[in-house]
Amino acid sequence: MAFSEDSLRDRLTRHLAASLDAAHVALLMAEIERLGLVPAVTALVQELEDLSPKAARAVIEALPELHRRAGLDDLSSWLDLAVGMAESSGASALKYAKESPLLLGLISSRDDRVRVLTMGLELAERDPGMTLEFLRVAPELVGLMPHEQMVKWVDHGLELSDVNYVLGGEFFRESPKIAKIMEVEDLRSWTGLGLKLVTINQFGKPDYMATLEFFRTTPALLEEISAATARRLTVRMAGALAEQDPQLAVEVLAEAPALLQQIPIDWQPRMLQYGLLVAERDAIVAQAYLRRCASLAGLIGADDRAWKVFEDWFKSGMEVLAYSVEGARAYFSLETSKALVALEEAQNGVPLRQVARSLTLFAQALCGKAVRVEPLPDEAAEPHTSGQKAKTRARATVSPDGRTIFVPPVMRREADREANRRAYVVMVAHEAGHLEFGTYDLDLAELGELVETVAARYGRSSRIAKSTPHTLADFFALYPQPGVIRDLWTILEDARVEARLRAEYPGLRAELDAAAKAALSLRSLTHGMSVRELVLDALLLTSSGLSDVMIPDAIQEAVTECWSLGRSVLAEQVTAADVLRIIDQVYVRMDERLSAAALPSSEAPENRSQENSTEQMAGGPQASEVLTETYQPIDNWHYRGGMQPEFIGAGGQQANESSKGAQLVPQEDEAGGREAGTASRRSADGRLREVARAEQDLSGRQAAPDRSADELVALEDQRRPRWEPGPDEAGTYQYDEWDGMIRDYRARWCLVREQRQTSEDADFVEAVLNEHGAAIRVLRRYFEGIRPPALRQVRGQSHGDDVDLDAAVALRADLAAGTDPSDRLYIRRDRRDRSVAVAFLVDLSGSTGRQIAADGRRVIDVEKAGLVLLCEALEAIGDQYALYGFSGRGRQDVEFVVLKDFEEESRSRVAGRIGAVQPMHQNRDGAAIRHAAAKLTATDARVQLLVLISDGRPLDDHYAEDYAIEDTKMALREATAKGIVPFCITVDREAEGYLRRMYGDVRYVVIDEVKGLPERLPRVYHRLTA
């Protein structure tokens, strides 16, 4: 039945009037009629009324708001979508009517509104709930992507809703955040990664909570990655990782933004492409790779050469990955020596540890003191200087006690390795020169007159009356500008020391000149300097002896006058104390010159008022000291270290006292002291020869090895386990650990915590002595019998202490027979020492607590009894010995218990400590062996023995079976390579199966009957040392 236009208008008017006031009805009808929409709108309203009167009423009530916000041009499409929603869900239609006018009003383009409504209608046919979610985010999506991409986006959301309704809704809700940082082409990778996080709950149903959290949190994470390509590759890499380990993939995704921020933007895509290659092989390796990329980029810089360094390091890692996944995990974590060497060899820099020994010998030969060369502490080590603003380079320095020269841990300032080696030589030579030529031996007490003069000149007499300056820092504080006088001292003291180095060691002249020229080429321009700073900078240039130094005309005269005084520091007889007198003269002259230049002629010093003169007499600053800006210290040549006036001034005594509680690294052992002590007695000519030899060792110029040989040296250096202080506390030491599976060391893997046994148990010792009294007496007599005499007679010598009577009789016989007699008529008495040092290393693991006898005795009780008897024997023979126990709880807590060190004398207390030992935790043999070997090598004995006493195979956290056996075997090999003779004793009856493999070529014995250990142990020791 057809309706006329008037009747349709009347019907629509009645529909509207049922819910709206007359004014709104009139306004809406006029607009609908103008647009020619009366028939279509009437039909749709009626259809909606038939489906849901409540929804129809809500739609009509929303018409005025729709008209006001978006207009009624698209009213038919809007109503059509309302009908589609009502067909599936009246509740959804009600929400649509309430929310859609505002949402459509946010879309400015009518074409976009039509497209959104059309897509909404298609969605409504499948899922009205998703339609609402889509409409709520549509205003934002319209501005983020073209229509074609939005269609794909919506289709993807519908696919997710088919998997799980809640997931689809969450996807649409998060769509604006996702669309800002992701192309639609990458959407499937991202949602696929999220779906891999779905788990099965206790009821056997899928649990989507992790996926929902992934949808909510990852957009914000990815937004922190600024480059779109890097974001895309990060998601792809995480997706590849999720195939193996979804949880690890999420960890990588969470870490990626912070890690990538440390990597140059143009490097990020290439690094991530490489990461995809790694991720296809192993997820854990890929995570280690990405983590290391960030720190590596900060280490090597961001230029073309640095990228080559990175590629070489990566290729070496992929070679490891080709044969061992476990090895690659350690490699990309920089846990292995191979990784460290590959990195170092890829760089042109020279790691200090490769040349530390040669540099130490060089420094000792140069200054004749017990010094060593160590890396600067981490907080002072040279930072990476890439970026817009380079940080200050770390400078070499001498420790407060004058026994250590600290230099950067890696030298990479020059373009090639040889140049960097030479840079180390110059740096160490400069600091050793300060030690040799007395910079740190200065005694202010000898400069009392100068101190009083300076104090009086600047009105500081009252200060020194209260507190006499004890350090150079105190002395400099007497001047109006301490920074200026400190820089003057630095310039002229450095000049004095370098002049002496050039004179004493001609071979260093060319190196020092080259270093100064290189430093000059790197110096920054002097724009923005004050006049005073310009003068000091010019003095630095002039004092270096460079011929092509340009001095600005404005300060030429002042610089010439100051240098005419300062150049006297170059004379051979000038001391560190003389330099202080000279810098005081230069300071005064510079002050006068700059004061005169700063004042008009009418205010020259001689015409000043009496008031000003009085002020000067009272200690007020000179005119030139009245500055409106802070004085900026000069930037000294980079190869020169930073001297510390705070520790100089008491003739070397204050430094020693001040440093007792602030020592940067442990003191050198006695061996180092003896070697340096010998050096201090050498003649100057002998020291020159040693310097020359040390320089040849460092430079390699005498017989330059090829690159492969140099790499072998670096690898060998890596294989020598380091005995390094631990990171946090005294008494801790870091060691490498051998991983047989990857055929490489895990660098600095174990932390040994050395602790001294303090408790004692005299009752246990007394019981042992009573039980084994007869055996002890026999042992003491036997070992006293084999103790060598203090002196032995050597007959038939050409000179000696006594006449050899047998030789004298033979002489008379030869003379009587007319034959030529021998002149060897004397006896010489030679000292015949038994030079043996032995370290006993006892397993204190929990397994030693097992009972082995009916009387309750345990393995550890028998071990302790054996040690008590052994001590009696060792005291009788007089050998150096130490007793150590070991246990542990993981690689970061290897306990090393000192029962007796080599230098201890008190036998009774040692026995008491042995008696108090109890079973502890587990046993990480390799680290304990390495630490005991390090302590053994510090002795001066010709024969060094290491005796390991254990009740079974090594076992610790992640340290068992093949891994533990291979590490223990390697630790024993390392000890043998150091000249130590290892010997192993085990009380494990079932040990034969693994002992041959673990101990290899090292001698060992299995004591089947544990109770026989006490009396067999001394006999075993005698056979070892006979």
mmCIF file with all atom_site columns, C-alpha atoms in Angstrom, residues 422-423 426-427 498 508-523 540-549 636-640:
data_model
loop_
_atom_site.group_PDB
_atom_site.id
_atom_site.type_symbol
_atom_site.label_atom_id
_atom_site.label_alt_id
_atom_site.label_comp_id
_atom_site.label_asym_id
_atom_site.label_entity_id
_atom_site.label_seq_id
_atom_site.pdbx_PDB_ins_code
_atom_site.Cartn_x
_atom_site.Cartn_y
_atom_site.Cartn_z
_atom_site.occupancy
_atom_site.B_iso_or_equiv
_atom_site.pdbx_formal_charge
_atom_site.auth_seq_id
_atom_site.auth_comp_id
_atom_site.auth_asym_id
_atom_site.auth_atom_id
_atom_site.pdbx_PDB_model_num
ATOM 1  C CA . ARG A 1 422 ? 102.942 3.691  22.254 1.00 0.00 ? 422 ARG A CA 1
ATOM 2  C CA . ALA A 1 423 ? 100.311 5.925  23.857 1.00 0.00 ? 423 ALA A CA 1
ATOM 3  C CA . VAL A 1 426 ? 104.127 7.675  27.027 1.00 0.00 ? 426 VAL A CA 1
ATOM 4  C CA . MET A 1 427 ? 101.348 7.824  29.617 1.00 0.00 ? 427 MET A CA 1
ATOM 5  C CA . GLU A 1 498 ? 109.383 15.794 30.920 1.00 0.00 ? 498 GLU A CA 1
ATOM 6  C CA . LEU A 1 508 ? 111.622 8.783  24.988 1.00 0.00 ? 508 LEU A CA 1
ATOM 7  C CA . ARG A 1 509 ? 112.261 12.149 23.333 1.00 0.00 ? 509 ARG A CA 1
ATOM 8  C CA . ALA A 1 510 ? 110.619 11.301 20.028 1.00 0.00 ? 510 ALA A CA 1
ATOM 9  C CA . GLU A 1 511 ? 107.643 9.707  21.766 1.00 0.00 ? 511 GLU A CA 1
ATOM 10 C CA . LEU A 1 512 ? 107.052 12.707 24.038 1.00 0.00 ? 512 LEU A CA 1
ATOM 11 C CA . ASP A 1 513 ? 107.375 15.138 21.126 1.00 0.00 ? 513 ASP A CA 1
ATOM 12 C CA . ALA A 1 514 ? 104.932 13.114 19.035 1.00 0.00 ? 514 ALA A CA 1
ATOM 13 C CA . ALA A 1 515 ? 102.473 12.926 21.926 1.00 0.00 ? 515 ALA A CA 1
ATOM 14 C CA . ALA A 1 516 ? 102.615 16.692 22.468 1.00 0.00 ? 516 ALA A CA 1
ATOM 15 C CA . LYS A 1 517 ? 102.075 17.394 18.750 1.00 0.00 ? 517 LYS A CA 1
ATOM 16 C CA . ALA A 1 518 ? 99.149  14.993 18.642 1.00 0.00 ? 518 ALA A CA 1
ATOM 17 C CA . ALA A 1 519 ? 97.651  16.632 21.720 1.00 0.00 ? 519 ALA A CA 1
ATOM 18 C CA . LEU A 1 520 ? 98.071  20.059 20.133 1.00 0.00 ? 520 LEU A CA 1
ATOM 19 C CA . SER A 1 521 ? 96.209  18.928 17.015 1.00 0.00 ? 521 SER A CA 1
ATOM 20 C CA . LEU A 1 522 ? 93.284  17.741 19.156 1.00 0.00 ? 522 LEU A CA 1
ATOM 21 C CA . ARG A 1 523 ? 92.985  20.789 21.389 1.00 0.00 ? 523 ARG A CA 1
ATOM 22 C CA . LEU A 1 540 ? 101.165 25.186 28.414 1.00 0.00 ? 540 LEU A CA 1
ATOM 23 C CA . LEU A 1 541 ? 101.947 25.407 24.696 1.00 0.00 ? 541 LEU A CA 1
ATOM 24 C CA . THR A 1 542 ? 105.275 27.147 25.254 1.00 0.00 ? 542 THR A CA 1
ATOM 25 C CA . SER A 1 543 ? 106.394 24.771 28.006 1.00 0.00 ? 543 SER A CA 1
ATOM 26 C CA . SER A 1 544 ? 105.916 21.784 25.703 1.00 0.00 ? 544 SER A CA 1
ATOM 27 C CA . GLY A 1 545 ? 108.812 22.899 23.504 1.00 0.00 ? 545 GLY A CA 1
ATOM 28 C CA . LEU A 1 546 ? 106.747 22.921 20.316 1.00 0.00 ? 546 LEU A CA 1
ATOM 29 C CA . SER A 1 547 ? 108.229 25.120 17.598 1.00 0.00 ? 547 SER A CA 1
ATOM 30 C CA . ASP A 1 548 ? 105.048 26.098 15.734 1.00 0.00 ? 548 ASP A CA 1
ATOM 31 C CA . VAL A 1 549 ? 103.119 27.561 18.665 1.00 0.00 ? 549 VAL A CA 1
ATOM 32 C CA . ASN A 1 636 ? 96.172  19.609 29.883 1.00 0.00 ? 636 ASN A CA 1
ATOM 33 C CA . TRP A 1 637 ? 97.558  17.232 27.253 1.00 0.00 ? 637 TRP A CA 1
ATOM 34 C CA . HIS A 1 638 ? 95.593  13.987 27.268 1.00 0.00 ? 638 HIS A CA 1
ATOM 35 C CA . TYR A 1 639 ? 98.627  11.768 27.903 1.00 0.00 ? 639 TYR A CA 1
ATOM 36 C CA . ARG A 1 640 ? 99.456  13.635 31.109 1.00 0.00 ? 640 ARG A CA 1
#
